[in-house]
Tab-separated table of C-alpha atoms in Angstrom:
chain	number	residue	atom	x	y	z
A	64	LEU	CA	25.175	0.223	27.535
A	65	SER	CA	26.566	-0.535	24.213
A	66	SER	CA	23.680	-0.153	21.782
A	67	ILE	CA	20.195	1.606	21.824
A	68	TRP	CA	17.558	0.961	19.291
A	69	MET	CA	15.155	3.637	18.257
A	70	ARG	CA	11.971	3.523	16.224
A	71	VAL	CA	10.145	6.668	15.155
A	72	ILE	CA	6.481	6.159	13.721
A	73	ARG	CA	4.416	8.975	11.995
A	74	ARG	CA	0.907	8.800	12.821
A	75	GLY	CA	-0.779	11.773	11.108
A	76	SER	CA	0.311	14.809	12.723
A	77	ALA	CA	2.281	13.046	15.642
A	78	LEU	CA	5.572	11.098	15.916
A	79	GLN	CA	5.591	8.108	18.095
A	80	VAL	CA	9.212	7.761	19.501
A	81	LEU	CA	10.078	4.239	20.863
A	82	TYR	CA	13.276	2.801	22.204
A	83	SER	CA	14.586	-0.654	22.821
A	84	LEU	CA	17.766	-2.145	24.606
A	85	GLU	CA	17.960	-5.479	22.790
A	86	GLY	CA	16.263	-4.381	19.405
A	87	GLU	CA	13.100	-6.546	19.892
A	88	LYS	CA	10.950	-5.123	22.703
A	89	TYR	CA	10.352	-1.485	22.272
A	90	THR	CA	8.973	1.040	24.957
A	91	MET	CA	7.322	4.289	24.162
A	92	LEU	CA	9.680	7.288	24.976
A	93	ARG	CA	7.725	10.287	23.679
A	94	LEU	CA	4.608	11.257	21.621
A	95	ALA	CA	5.617	14.526	19.858
A	96	TYR	CA	3.151	16.614	17.553
A	97	LEU	CA	3.972	18.182	14.194
A	98	THR	CA	2.801	20.830	12.062
A	99	SER	CA	0.387	19.676	9.211
A	100	ILE	CA	3.192	19.380	6.565
A	101	GLU	CA	3.380	16.148	4.324
A	102	THR	CA	7.124	15.779	4.224
A	103	VAL	CA	9.686	15.797	7.158
A	104	SER	CA	13.407	15.564	7.532
A	105	VAL	CA	14.946	12.747	9.565
A	106	GLY	CA	18.132	12.993	11.555
A	107	VAL	CA	19.809	12.725	15.115
A	108	MET	CA	20.720	15.435	17.570
A	109	CYS	CA	21.298	15.571	21.355
A	110	ALA	CA	20.455	18.623	23.341
A	111	SER	CA	21.091	20.126	26.737
A	112	PRO	CA	18.200	22.449	27.248
A	113	THR	CA	19.220	23.439	30.841
A	114	GLY	CA	22.731	22.612	31.121
A	115	ASN	CA	26.247	23.592	29.460
A	116	GLY	CA	26.250	20.833	26.964
A	117	PHE	CA	28.241	17.724	26.493
A	118	PRO	CA	30.258	15.576	24.190
A	119	THR	CA	28.399	12.944	22.057
A	120	THR	CA	29.291	10.332	19.477
A	121	PHE	CA	27.051	8.575	17.034
A	122	GLU	CA	28.507	5.455	15.558
A	123	GLY	CA	27.074	2.961	13.308
A	124	LEU	CA	24.049	4.807	12.876
A	125	LYS	CA	21.418	3.224	10.299
A	126	VAL	CA	18.194	4.838	9.013
A	127	GLU	CA	15.697	2.609	7.392
A	128	CYS	CA	12.344	3.290	5.960
A	129	HIS	CA	9.630	0.681	6.712
A	130	GLY	CA	6.412	1.880	4.853
């Protein structure tokens, strides 16, 4: 796997997180709920909540706003 596309859409108090392996057909990954604030920050992270962690690299990261 060389690339993965992520799309995050804010819908009121929720975030809809989708992914694509080819950049065209997106599949829902998660629906996450937010507190009721008007502005949020966007970024990338990795987590290992039950393990010892892992190395990761983000390359060619591009964040776009559509809306």
